[in-house]
Amino acid sequence: MRVLCDIGPGIFMRLPVESDLIDAVVVSHQHPDHCSDLFAAFHAWTYRPEPRDPVPLYAPQVVWDRVVGFLEQEPPCFDFHPVTTGDRVDFGELHVDFVEMDHSVPTSGSRWEANGRTMFYTGDTGPGGTWREMARDVSVMLSEASYQGRVEDKPWAHHLTAGEAASIAREVGADSLTLTHIPPYLDKSVSVAEAEAIFDRPVRLAVPGASFDV
Ligand SMILES: [Zn+2]
Ligand SMILES: [Zn+2]
């Protein structure tokens, strides 16, 4: 199964596989940096001589509501399924569980499990809520790290510093931590150094084109 998880600007044109090979799409929340290329997929999959069969799309209900509102129609290329805390989706041998995160809008974090390996993806989140329980003992913690430096200096509570991401990865007993969602104006090596000072297992960086085995 090839499941595309979060589809921000530029993603659809840079997929590592031909887009027709995408079997399903998961979107964590409605913010454009996580879902704007749903519109690219809509155009690519709808306006051609033979449209694709609808592709399953899993996201909080409000994502669908926003997409439908913007397009003024239900995009026929997607078969939408709302997800919320406690929901599980099975893609063959790949199982995905969803949990509400600490963000300003409904946001579904997700735990991915296959062949005994696990990954937790935070989407966007602050440290609050009860989502950490679902991330316990994961093989890979794929965590947002929007900020650097002191927690007290965070401009917005509903994101994490790299240090917070590392603290949470340590707390839940993750085997490794991969940092993502670092804005372009920050030096990514500083984020990694801050995380490595707290988390003594491997810290990696999610950059465009990178690929990792879980
Ligand atoms: Zn967000
Ligand atoms: Zn974001």
mmCIF file with all atom_site columns, C-alpha atoms and ligand atoms in Angstrom:
data_model
loop_
_atom_site.group_PDB
_atom_site.id
_atom_site.type_symbol
_atom_site.label_atom_id
_atom_site.label_alt_id
_atom_site.label_comp_id
_atom_site.label_asym_id
_atom_site.label_entity_id
_atom_site.label_seq_id
_atom_site.pdbx_PDB_ins_code
_atom_site.Cartn_x
_atom_site.Cartn_y
_atom_site.Cartn_z
_atom_site.occupancy
_atom_site.B_iso_or_equiv
_atom_site.pdbx_formal_charge
_atom_site.auth_seq_id
_atom_site.auth_comp_id
_atom_site.auth_asym_id
_atom_site.auth_atom_id
_atom_site.pdbx_PDB_model_num
ATOM   1   C  CA . MET A 1 1   ? 0.000   0.000  0.000   1.00 0.00 ? 1   MET A CA 1
ATOM   2   C  CA . ARG A 1 2   ? 1.162   3.500  -0.786  1.00 0.00 ? 2   ARG A CA 1
ATOM   3   C  CA . VAL A 1 3   ? -0.446  5.998  1.552   1.00 0.00 ? 3   VAL A CA 1
ATOM   4   C  CA . LEU A 1 4   ? 0.273   9.692  1.172   1.00 0.00 ? 4   LEU A CA 1
ATOM   5   C  CA . CYS A 1 5   ? 0.224   11.459 4.535   1.00 0.00 ? 5   CYS A CA 1
ATOM   6   C  CA . ASP A 1 6   ? -0.160  15.234 4.516   1.00 0.00 ? 6   ASP A CA 1
ATOM   7   C  CA . ILE A 1 7   ? 0.000   16.969 1.195   1.00 0.00 ? 7   ILE A CA 1
ATOM   8   C  CA . GLY A 1 8   ? 1.251   20.529 1.486   1.00 0.00 ? 8   GLY A CA 1
ATOM   9   C  CA . PRO A 1 9   ? 2.350   22.854 -1.321  1.00 0.00 ? 9   PRO A CA 1
ATOM   10  C  CA . GLY A 1 10  ? 4.584   21.249 -3.953  1.00 0.00 ? 10  GLY A CA 1
ATOM   11  C  CA . ILE A 1 11  ? 4.182   17.705 -2.704  1.00 0.00 ? 11  ILE A CA 1
ATOM   12  C  CA . PHE A 1 12  ? 1.972   16.391 -5.474  1.00 0.00 ? 12  PHE A CA 1
ATOM   13  C  CA . MET A 1 13  ? 4.458   17.339 -8.205  1.00 0.00 ? 13  MET A CA 1
ATOM   14  C  CA . ARG A 1 14  ? 7.345   15.744 -6.291  1.00 0.00 ? 14  ARG A CA 1
ATOM   15  C  CA . LEU A 1 15  ? 5.904   12.400 -5.314  1.00 0.00 ? 15  LEU A CA 1
ATOM   16  C  CA . PRO A 1 16  ? 8.470   9.590  -5.313  1.00 0.00 ? 16  PRO A CA 1
ATOM   17  C  CA . VAL A 1 17  ? 6.022   7.460  -7.310  1.00 0.00 ? 17  VAL A CA 1
ATOM   18  C  CA . GLU A 1 18  ? 3.624   8.109  -10.167 1.00 0.00 ? 18  GLU A CA 1
ATOM   19  C  CA . SER A 1 19  ? 0.531   9.698  -8.634  1.00 0.00 ? 19  SER A CA 1
ATOM   20  C  CA . ASP A 1 20  ? -1.793  6.962  -9.908  1.00 0.00 ? 20  ASP A CA 1
ATOM   21  C  CA . LEU A 1 21  ? 0.053   4.563  -7.599  1.00 0.00 ? 21  LEU A CA 1
ATOM   22  C  CA . ILE A 1 22  ? -1.161  6.411  -4.505  1.00 0.00 ? 22  ILE A CA 1
ATOM   23  C  CA . ASP A 1 23  ? -3.728  4.125  -2.872  1.00 0.00 ? 23  ASP A CA 1
ATOM   24  C  CA . ALA A 1 24  ? -4.995  6.462  -0.149  1.00 0.00 ? 24  ALA A CA 1
ATOM   25  C  CA . VAL A 1 25  ? -4.437  9.902  1.351   1.00 0.00 ? 25  VAL A CA 1
ATOM   26  C  CA . VAL A 1 26  ? -4.331  10.881 5.037   1.00 0.00 ? 26  VAL A CA 1
ATOM   27  C  CA . VAL A 1 27  ? -4.469  14.543 6.095   1.00 0.00 ? 27  VAL A CA 1
ATOM   28  C  CA . SER A 1 28  ? -3.829  15.622 9.688   1.00 0.00 ? 28  SER A CA 1
ATOM   29  C  CA . HIS A 1 29  ? -5.615  18.964 9.599   1.00 0.00 ? 29  HIS A CA 1
ATOM   30  C  CA . GLN A 1 30  ? -6.965  21.832 7.593   1.00 0.00 ? 30  GLN A CA 1
ATOM   31  C  CA . HIS A 1 31  ? -3.990  24.213 7.610   1.00 0.00 ? 31  HIS A CA 1
ATOM   32  C  CA . PRO A 1 32  ? -2.797  24.788 4.029   1.00 0.00 ? 32  PRO A CA 1
ATOM   33  C  CA . ASP A 1 33  ? 0.765   23.635 4.673   1.00 0.00 ? 33  ASP A CA 1
ATOM   34  C  CA . HIS A 1 34  ? -0.743  20.183 5.284   1.00 0.00 ? 34  HIS A CA 1
ATOM   35  C  CA . CYS A 1 35  ? -3.503  19.966 2.697   1.00 0.00 ? 35  CYS A CA 1
ATOM   36  C  CA . SER A 1 36  ? -3.199  22.546 -0.097  1.00 0.00 ? 36  SER A CA 1
ATOM   37  C  CA . ASP A 1 37  ? -2.126  20.006 -2.705  1.00 0.00 ? 37  ASP A CA 1
ATOM   38  C  CA . LEU A 1 38  ? -5.435  18.190 -2.336  1.00 0.00 ? 38  LEU A CA 1
ATOM   39  C  CA . PHE A 1 39  ? -6.413  20.698 -5.010  1.00 0.00 ? 39  PHE A CA 1
ATOM   40  C  CA . ALA A 1 40  ? -3.528  19.640 -7.241  1.00 0.00 ? 40  ALA A CA 1
ATOM   41  C  CA . ALA A 1 41  ? -4.597  16.027 -6.816  1.00 0.00 ? 41  ALA A CA 1
ATOM   42  C  CA . PHE A 1 42  ? -8.181  17.005 -7.555  1.00 0.00 ? 42  PHE A CA 1
ATOM   43  C  CA . HIS A 1 43  ? -7.225  18.548 -10.892 1.00 0.00 ? 43  HIS A CA 1
ATOM   44  C  CA . ALA A 1 44  ? -4.833  15.772 -11.855 1.00 0.00 ? 44  ALA A CA 1
ATOM   45  C  CA . TRP A 1 45  ? -7.234  12.970 -11.002 1.00 0.00 ? 45  TRP A CA 1
ATOM   46  C  CA . THR A 1 46  ? -10.511 14.529 -12.146 1.00 0.00 ? 46  THR A CA 1
ATOM   47  C  CA . TYR A 1 47  ? -9.910  16.462 -15.374 1.00 0.00 ? 47  TYR A CA 1
ATOM   48  C  CA . ARG A 1 48  ? -8.605  13.825 -17.698 1.00 0.00 ? 48  ARG A CA 1
ATOM   49  C  CA . PRO A 1 49  ? -10.287 11.548 -20.216 1.00 0.00 ? 49  PRO A CA 1
ATOM   50  C  CA . GLU A 1 50  ? -10.703 8.720  -17.715 1.00 0.00 ? 50  GLU A CA 1
ATOM   51  C  CA . PRO A 1 51  ? -10.879 9.958  -14.122 1.00 0.00 ? 51  PRO A CA 1
ATOM   52  C  CA . ARG A 1 52  ? -9.407  7.797  -11.388 1.00 0.00 ? 52  ARG A CA 1
ATOM   53  C  CA . ASP A 1 53  ? -11.602 5.680  -9.224  1.00 0.00 ? 53  ASP A CA 1
ATOM   54  C  CA . PRO A 1 54  ? -12.148 7.669  -6.022  1.00 0.00 ? 54  PRO A CA 1
ATOM   55  C  CA . VAL A 1 55  ? -9.107  7.573  -3.757  1.00 0.00 ? 55  VAL A CA 1
ATOM   56  C  CA . PRO A 1 56  ? -9.864  7.072  -0.051  1.00 0.00 ? 56  PRO A CA 1
ATOM   57  C  CA . LEU A 1 57  ? -9.158  10.247 1.916   1.00 0.00 ? 57  LEU A CA 1
ATOM   58  C  CA . TYR A 1 58  ? -8.959  10.171 5.723   1.00 0.00 ? 58  TYR A CA 1
ATOM   59  C  CA . ALA A 1 59  ? -8.979  13.448 7.640   1.00 0.00 ? 59  ALA A CA 1
ATOM   60  C  CA . PRO A 1 60  ? -10.920 15.395 10.265  1.00 0.00 ? 60  PRO A CA 1
ATOM   61  C  CA . GLN A 1 61  ? -14.373 16.295 8.965   1.00 0.00 ? 61  GLN A CA 1
ATOM   62  C  CA . VAL A 1 62  ? -13.540 19.992 8.774   1.00 0.00 ? 62  VAL A CA 1
ATOM   63  C  CA . VAL A 1 63  ? -10.837 19.323 6.162   1.00 0.00 ? 63  VAL A CA 1
ATOM   64  C  CA . TRP A 1 64  ? -13.461 17.945 3.833   1.00 0.00 ? 64  TRP A CA 1
ATOM   65  C  CA . ASP A 1 65  ? -15.834 20.784 4.630   1.00 0.00 ? 65  ASP A CA 1
ATOM   66  C  CA . ARG A 1 66  ? -13.165 23.348 3.716   1.00 0.00 ? 66  ARG A CA 1
ATOM   67  C  CA . VAL A 1 67  ? -12.197 21.559 0.502   1.00 0.00 ? 67  VAL A CA 1
ATOM   68  C  CA . VAL A 1 68  ? -15.826 21.237 -0.589  1.00 0.00 ? 68  VAL A CA 1
ATOM   69  C  CA . GLY A 1 69  ? -16.431 24.888 0.253   1.00 0.00 ? 69  GLY A CA 1
ATOM   70  C  CA . PHE A 1 70  ? -13.448 26.050 -1.758  1.00 0.00 ? 70  PHE A CA 1
ATOM   71  C  CA . LEU A 1 71  ? -14.296 23.917 -4.801  1.00 0.00 ? 71  LEU A CA 1
ATOM   72  C  CA . GLU A 1 72  ? -18.053 24.487 -4.463  1.00 0.00 ? 72  GLU A CA 1
ATOM   73  C  CA . GLN A 1 73  ? -18.504 20.772 -5.045  1.00 0.00 ? 73  GLN A CA 1
ATOM   74  C  CA . GLU A 1 74  ? -17.548 17.443 -3.529  1.00 0.00 ? 74  GLU A CA 1
ATOM   75  C  CA . PRO A 1 75  ? -14.395 16.450 -5.434  1.00 0.00 ? 75  PRO A CA 1
ATOM   76  C  CA . PRO A 1 76  ? -15.308 13.159 -7.104  1.00 0.00 ? 76  PRO A CA 1
ATOM   77  C  CA . CYS A 1 77  ? -11.738 11.876 -7.069  1.00 0.00 ? 77  CYS A CA 1
ATOM   78  C  CA . PHE A 1 78  ? -11.882 11.331 -3.289  1.00 0.00 ? 78  PHE A CA 1
ATOM   79  C  CA . ASP A 1 79  ? -13.822 8.863  -1.170  1.00 0.00 ? 79  ASP A CA 1
ATOM   80  C  CA . PHE A 1 80  ? -13.859 10.788 2.105   1.00 0.00 ? 80  PHE A CA 1
ATOM   81  C  CA . HIS A 1 81  ? -13.828 9.190  5.558   1.00 0.00 ? 81  HIS A CA 1
ATOM   82  C  CA . PRO A 1 82  ? -13.735 11.401 8.657   1.00 0.00 ? 82  PRO A CA 1
ATOM   83  C  CA . VAL A 1 83  ? -11.315 10.317 11.376  1.00 0.00 ? 83  VAL A CA 1
ATOM   84  C  CA . THR A 1 84  ? -11.100 11.229 15.024  1.00 0.00 ? 84  THR A CA 1
ATOM   85  C  CA . THR A 1 85  ? -9.666  9.887  18.274  1.00 0.00 ? 85  THR A CA 1
ATOM   86  C  CA . GLY A 1 86  ? -10.043 6.128  18.552  1.00 0.00 ? 86  GLY A CA 1
ATOM   87  C  CA . ASP A 1 87  ? -10.493 5.463  14.864  1.00 0.00 ? 87  ASP A CA 1
ATOM   88  C  CA . ARG A 1 88  ? -8.370  2.830  13.173  1.00 0.00 ? 88  ARG A CA 1
ATOM   89  C  CA . VAL A 1 89  ? -7.907  2.351  9.447   1.00 0.00 ? 89  VAL A CA 1
ATOM   90  C  CA . ASP A 1 90  ? -6.458  -0.854 8.030   1.00 0.00 ? 90  ASP A CA 1
ATOM   91  C  CA . PHE A 1 91  ? -4.596  -0.703 4.750   1.00 0.00 ? 91  PHE A CA 1
ATOM   92  C  CA . GLY A 1 92  ? -3.913  -4.392 4.359   1.00 0.00 ? 92  GLY A CA 1
ATOM   93  C  CA . GLU A 1 93  ? -1.012  -5.117 6.706   1.00 0.00 ? 93  GLU A CA 1
ATOM   94  C  CA . LEU A 1 94  ? -0.620  -1.432 7.561   1.00 0.00 ? 94  LEU A CA 1
ATOM   95  C  CA . HIS A 1 95  ? -2.712  -0.241 10.497  1.00 0.00 ? 95  HIS A CA 1
ATOM   96  C  CA . VAL A 1 96  ? -3.199  3.430  11.330  1.00 0.00 ? 96  VAL A CA 1
ATOM   97  C  CA . ASP A 1 97  ? -4.679  4.703  14.595  1.00 0.00 ? 97  ASP A CA 1
ATOM   98  C  CA . PHE A 1 98  ? -5.730  8.317  15.076  1.00 0.00 ? 98  PHE A CA 1
ATOM   99  C  CA . VAL A 1 99  ? -5.678  10.608 18.100  1.00 0.00 ? 99  VAL A CA 1
ATOM   100 C  CA . GLU A 1 100 ? -6.551  14.253 18.679  1.00 0.00 ? 100 GLU A CA 1
ATOM   101 C  CA . MET A 1 101 ? -3.540  16.557 19.021  1.00 0.00 ? 101 MET A CA 1
ATOM   102 C  CA . ASP A 1 102 ? -2.979  19.862 20.823  1.00 0.00 ? 102 ASP A CA 1
ATOM   103 C  CA . HIS A 1 103 ? -3.465  22.319 17.968  1.00 0.00 ? 103 HIS A CA 1
ATOM   104 C  CA . SER A 1 104 ? -5.718  25.284 17.209  1.00 0.00 ? 104 SER A CA 1
ATOM   105 C  CA . VAL A 1 105 ? -8.004  23.295 14.903  1.00 0.00 ? 105 VAL A CA 1
ATOM   106 C  CA . PRO A 1 106 ? -9.074  19.626 14.894  1.00 0.00 ? 106 PRO A CA 1
ATOM   107 C  CA . THR A 1 107 ? -5.868  17.722 14.184  1.00 0.00 ? 107 THR A CA 1
ATOM   108 C  CA . SER A 1 108 ? -5.382  13.972 13.968  1.00 0.00 ? 108 SER A CA 1
ATOM   109 C  CA . GLY A 1 109 ? -2.018  12.565 14.921  1.00 0.00 ? 109 GLY A CA 1
ATOM   110 C  CA . SER A 1 110 ? -1.453  9.023  13.718  1.00 0.00 ? 110 SER A CA 1
ATOM   111 C  CA . ARG A 1 111 ? 0.306   5.836  14.767  1.00 0.00 ? 111 ARG A CA 1
ATOM   112 C  CA . TRP A 1 112 ? 1.385   3.632  11.861  1.00 0.00 ? 112 TRP A CA 1
ATOM   113 C  CA . GLU A 1 113 ? 2.104   -0.050 12.384  1.00 0.00 ? 113 GLU A CA 1
ATOM   114 C  CA . ALA A 1 114 ? 3.255   -2.761 10.002  1.00 0.00 ? 114 ALA A CA 1
ATOM   115 C  CA . ASN A 1 115 ? 5.461   -5.834 10.353  1.00 0.00 ? 115 ASN A CA 1
ATOM   116 C  CA . GLY A 1 116 ? 6.043   -5.099 14.017  1.00 0.00 ? 116 GLY A CA 1
ATOM   117 C  CA . ARG A 1 117 ? 7.441   -1.637 13.331  1.00 0.00 ? 117 ARG A CA 1
ATOM   118 C  CA . THR A 1 118 ? 5.690   1.535  14.406  1.00 0.00 ? 118 THR A CA 1
ATOM   119 C  CA . MET A 1 119 ? 5.797   5.247  13.678  1.00 0.00 ? 119 MET A CA 1
ATOM   120 C  CA . PHE A 1 120 ? 3.938   8.100  15.312  1.00 0.00 ? 120 PHE A CA 1
ATOM   121 C  CA . TYR A 1 121 ? 3.352   11.272 13.296  1.00 0.00 ? 121 TYR A CA 1
ATOM   122 C  CA . THR A 1 122 ? 2.378   14.363 15.256  1.00 0.00 ? 122 THR A CA 1
ATOM   123 C  CA . GLY A 1 123 ? 1.038   16.582 12.519  1.00 0.00 ? 123 GLY A CA 1
ATOM   124 C  CA . ASP A 1 124 ? 1.052   19.988 14.243  1.00 0.00 ? 124 ASP A CA 1
ATOM   125 C  CA . THR A 1 125 ? 0.804   19.972 18.000  1.00 0.00 ? 125 THR A CA 1
ATOM   126 C  CA . GLY A 1 126 ? 1.676   21.508 21.305  1.00 0.00 ? 126 GLY A CA 1
ATOM   127 C  CA . PRO A 1 127 ? 2.695   19.353 24.266  1.00 0.00 ? 127 PRO A CA 1
ATOM   128 C  CA . GLY A 1 128 ? -0.785  19.225 25.817  1.00 0.00 ? 128 GLY A CA 1
ATOM   129 C  CA . GLY A 1 129 ? -3.515  16.631 25.583  1.00 0.00 ? 129 GLY A CA 1
ATOM   130 C  CA . THR A 1 130 ? -3.307  12.870 26.017  1.00 0.00 ? 130 THR A CA 1
ATOM   131 C  CA . TRP A 1 131 ? -1.829  11.897 22.660  1.00 0.00 ? 131 TRP A CA 1
ATOM   132 C  CA . ARG A 1 132 ? 1.552   10.798 24.059  1.00 0.00 ? 132 ARG A CA 1
ATOM   133 C  CA . GLU A 1 133 ? 0.066   7.521  25.242  1.00 0.00 ? 133 GLU A CA 1
ATOM   134 C  CA . MET A 1 134 ? -0.428  6.452  21.643  1.00 0.00 ? 134 MET A CA 1
ATOM   135 C  CA . ALA A 1 135 ? 3.206   7.187  20.846  1.00 0.00 ? 135 ALA A CA 1
ATOM   136 C  CA . ARG A 1 136 ? 4.580   4.906  23.557  1.00 0.00 ? 136 ARG A CA 1
ATOM   137 C  CA . ASP A 1 137 ? 7.540   2.737  22.481  1.00 0.00 ? 137 ASP A CA 1
ATOM   138 C  CA . VAL A 1 138 ? 7.300   3.587  18.806  1.00 0.00 ? 138 VAL A CA 1
ATOM   139 C  CA . SER A 1 139 ? 10.157  2.735  16.469  1.00 0.00 ? 139 SER A CA 1
ATOM   140 C  CA . VAL A 1 140 ? 10.113  6.203  14.927  1.00 0.00 ? 140 VAL A CA 1
ATOM   141 C  CA . MET A 1 141 ? 8.758   9.432  16.354  1.00 0.00 ? 141 MET A CA 1
ATOM   142 C  CA . LEU A 1 142 ? 8.119   11.767 13.420  1.00 0.00 ? 142 LEU A CA 1
ATOM   143 C  CA . SER A 1 143 ? 7.603   15.023 15.248  1.00 0.00 ? 143 SER A CA 1
ATOM   144 C  CA . GLU A 1 144 ? 7.019   18.579 14.354  1.00 0.00 ? 144 GLU A CA 1
ATOM   145 C  CA . ALA A 1 145 ? 9.669   20.976 15.690  1.00 0.00 ? 145 ALA A CA 1
ATOM   146 C  CA . SER A 1 146 ? 8.491   24.424 14.714  1.00 0.00 ? 146 SER A CA 1
ATOM   147 C  CA . TYR A 1 147 ? 10.642  26.371 17.146  1.00 0.00 ? 147 TYR A CA 1
ATOM   148 C  CA . GLN A 1 148 ? 14.032  26.462 18.809  1.00 0.00 ? 148 GLN A CA 1
ATOM   149 C  CA . GLY A 1 149 ? 15.226  27.645 22.171  1.00 0.00 ? 149 GLY A CA 1
ATOM   150 C  CA . ARG A 1 150 ? 13.345  28.231 25.375  1.00 0.00 ? 150 ARG A CA 1
ATOM   151 C  CA . VAL A 1 151 ? 9.805   26.924 25.732  1.00 0.00 ? 151 VAL A CA 1
ATOM   152 C  CA . GLU A 1 152 ? 8.888   30.175 27.505  1.00 0.00 ? 152 GLU A CA 1
ATOM   153 C  CA . ASP A 1 153 ? 9.758   32.094 24.350  1.00 0.00 ? 153 ASP A CA 1
ATOM   154 C  CA . LYS A 1 154 ? 7.480   30.119 22.047  1.00 0.00 ? 154 LYS A CA 1
ATOM   155 C  CA . PRO A 1 155 ? 5.363   32.546 20.044  1.00 0.00 ? 155 PRO A CA 1
ATOM   156 C  CA . TRP A 1 156 ? 2.517   30.071 19.893  1.00 0.00 ? 156 TRP A CA 1
ATOM   157 C  CA . ALA A 1 157 ? 1.660   27.303 22.340  1.00 0.00 ? 157 ALA A CA 1
ATOM   158 C  CA . HIS A 1 158 ? 0.239   24.872 19.777  1.00 0.00 ? 158 HIS A CA 1
ATOM   159 C  CA . HIS A 1 159 ? 3.615   23.918 18.307  1.00 0.00 ? 159 HIS A CA 1
ATOM   160 C  CA . LEU A 1 160 ? 6.757   22.303 19.758  1.00 0.00 ? 160 LEU A CA 1
ATOM   161 C  CA . THR A 1 161 ? 10.351  23.384 20.118  1.00 0.00 ? 161 THR A CA 1
ATOM   162 C  CA . ALA A 1 162 ? 12.953  20.860 19.014  1.00 0.00 ? 162 ALA A CA 1
ATOM   163 C  CA . GLY A 1 163 ? 13.756  20.375 22.693  1.00 0.00 ? 163 GLY A CA 1
ATOM   164 C  CA . GLU A 1 164 ? 10.127  19.622 23.517  1.00 0.00 ? 164 GLU A CA 1
ATOM   165 C  CA . ALA A 1 165 ? 9.961   17.129 20.666  1.00 0.00 ? 165 ALA A CA 1
ATOM   166 C  CA . ALA A 1 166 ? 13.059  15.433 22.068  1.00 0.00 ? 166 ALA A CA 1
ATOM   167 C  CA . SER A 1 167 ? 11.684  15.397 25.611  1.00 0.00 ? 167 SER A CA 1
ATOM   168 C  CA . ILE A 1 168 ? 8.496   13.753 24.441  1.00 0.00 ? 168 ILE A CA 1
ATOM   169 C  CA . ALA A 1 169 ? 10.399  11.211 22.325  1.00 0.00 ? 169 ALA A CA 1
ATOM   170 C  CA . ARG A 1 170 ? 12.458  10.340 25.400  1.00 0.00 ? 170 ARG A CA 1
ATOM   171 C  CA . GLU A 1 171 ? 9.397   10.146 27.625  1.00 0.00 ? 171 GLU A CA 1
ATOM   172 C  CA . VAL A 1 172 ? 7.525   7.764  25.335  1.00 0.00 ? 172 VAL A CA 1
ATOM   173 C  CA . GLY A 1 173 ? 10.605  5.605  24.763  1.00 0.00 ? 173 GLY A CA 1
ATOM   174 C  CA . ALA A 1 174 ? 10.893  6.098  21.007  1.00 0.00 ? 174 ALA A CA 1
ATOM   175 C  CA . ASP A 1 175 ? 13.777  4.296  19.286  1.00 0.00 ? 175 ASP A CA 1
ATOM   176 C  CA . SER A 1 176 ? 14.524  7.315  17.106  1.00 0.00 ? 176 SER A CA 1
ATOM   177 C  CA . LEU A 1 177 ? 13.313  10.831 16.439  1.00 0.00 ? 177 LEU A CA 1
ATOM   178 C  CA . THR A 1 178 ? 12.831  12.469 13.068  1.00 0.00 ? 178 THR A CA 1
ATOM   179 C  CA . LEU A 1 179 ? 12.257  16.213 13.101  1.00 0.00 ? 179 LEU A CA 1
ATOM   180 C  CA . THR A 1 180 ? 9.952   17.858 10.589  1.00 0.00 ? 180 THR A CA 1
ATOM   181 C  CA . HIS A 1 181 ? 7.989   21.110 10.144  1.00 0.00 ? 181 HIS A CA 1
ATOM   182 C  CA . ILE A 1 182 ? 11.065  23.268 10.759  1.00 0.00 ? 182 ILE A CA 1
ATOM   183 C  CA . PRO A 1 183 ? 10.442  26.616 9.051   1.00 0.00 ? 183 PRO A CA 1
ATOM   184 C  CA . PRO A 1 184 ? 12.911  27.686 6.346   1.00 0.00 ? 184 PRO A CA 1
ATOM   185 C  CA . TYR A 1 185 ? 14.226  30.670 8.308   1.00 0.00 ? 185 TYR A CA 1
ATOM   186 C  CA . LEU A 1 186 ? 15.652  28.441 11.055  1.00 0.00 ? 186 LEU A CA 1
ATOM   187 C  CA . ASP A 1 187 ? 19.021  26.692 10.916  1.00 0.00 ? 187 ASP A CA 1
ATOM   188 C  CA . LYS A 1 188 ? 17.998  23.019 10.951  1.00 0.00 ? 188 LYS A CA 1
ATOM   189 C  CA . SER A 1 189 ? 21.313  21.935 12.448  1.00 0.00 ? 189 SER A CA 1
ATOM   190 C  CA . VAL A 1 190 ? 20.458  23.970 15.554  1.00 0.00 ? 190 VAL A CA 1
ATOM   191 C  CA . SER A 1 191 ? 17.164  22.072 15.889  1.00 0.00 ? 191 SER A CA 1
ATOM   192 C  CA . VAL A 1 192 ? 19.011  18.759 15.629  1.00 0.00 ? 192 VAL A CA 1
ATOM   193 C  CA . ALA A 1 193 ? 21.598  19.853 18.202  1.00 0.00 ? 193 ALA A CA 1
ATOM   194 C  CA . GLU A 1 194 ? 18.886  20.922 20.632  1.00 0.00 ? 194 GLU A CA 1
ATOM   195 C  CA . ALA A 1 195 ? 17.139  17.587 20.234  1.00 0.00 ? 195 ALA A CA 1
ATOM   196 C  CA . GLU A 1 196 ? 20.358  15.563 20.566  1.00 0.00 ? 196 GLU A CA 1
ATOM   197 C  CA . ALA A 1 197 ? 21.136  17.335 23.833  1.00 0.00 ? 197 ALA A CA 1
ATOM   198 C  CA . ILE A 1 198 ? 17.983  15.788 25.318  1.00 0.00 ? 198 ILE A CA 1
ATOM   199 C  CA . PHE A 1 199 ? 17.345  12.573 23.370  1.00 0.00 ? 199 PHE A CA 1
ATOM   200 C  CA . ASP A 1 200 ? 20.285  10.146 23.312  1.00 0.00 ? 200 ASP A CA 1
ATOM   201 C  CA . ARG A 1 201 ? 19.008  7.955  20.503  1.00 0.00 ? 201 ARG A CA 1
ATOM   202 C  CA . PRO A 1 202 ? 19.246  8.746  16.761  1.00 0.00 ? 202 PRO A CA 1
ATOM   203 C  CA . VAL A 1 203 ? 17.872  12.116 15.651  1.00 0.00 ? 203 VAL A CA 1
ATOM   204 C  CA . ARG A 1 204 ? 17.197  12.600 11.972  1.00 0.00 ? 204 ARG A CA 1
ATOM   205 C  CA . LEU A 1 205 ? 15.937  15.390 9.830   1.00 0.00 ? 205 LEU A CA 1
ATOM   206 C  CA . ALA A 1 206 ? 13.041  15.204 7.385   1.00 0.00 ? 206 ALA A CA 1
ATOM   207 C  CA . VAL A 1 207 ? 14.018  17.225 4.321   1.00 0.00 ? 207 VAL A CA 1
ATOM   208 C  CA . PRO A 1 208 ? 12.498  17.210 0.824   1.00 0.00 ? 208 PRO A CA 1
ATOM   209 C  CA . GLY A 1 209 ? 13.353  14.003 -0.986  1.00 0.00 ? 209 GLY A CA 1
ATOM   210 C  CA . ALA A 1 210 ? 14.607  12.192 2.108   1.00 0.00 ? 210 ALA A CA 1
ATOM   211 C  CA . SER A 1 211 ? 13.508  8.593  2.616   1.00 0.00 ? 211 SER A CA 1
ATOM   212 C  CA . PHE A 1 212 ? 13.715  6.467  5.752   1.00 0.00 ? 212 PHE A CA 1
ATOM   213 C  CA . ASP A 1 213 ? 13.046  2.866  6.641   1.00 0.00 ? 213 ASP A CA 1
ATOM   214 C  CA . VAL A 1 214 ? 10.975  2.571  9.798   1.00 0.00 ? 214 VAL A CA 1
HETATM 215 ZN ZN . ZN  B 2 .   ? -1.297  23.619 11.724  1.00 0.00 ? 1   ZN  B ZN 1
HETATM 216 ZN ZN . ZN  B 2 .   ? 1.786   23.087 9.904   1.00 0.00 ? 2   ZN  B ZN 1
#
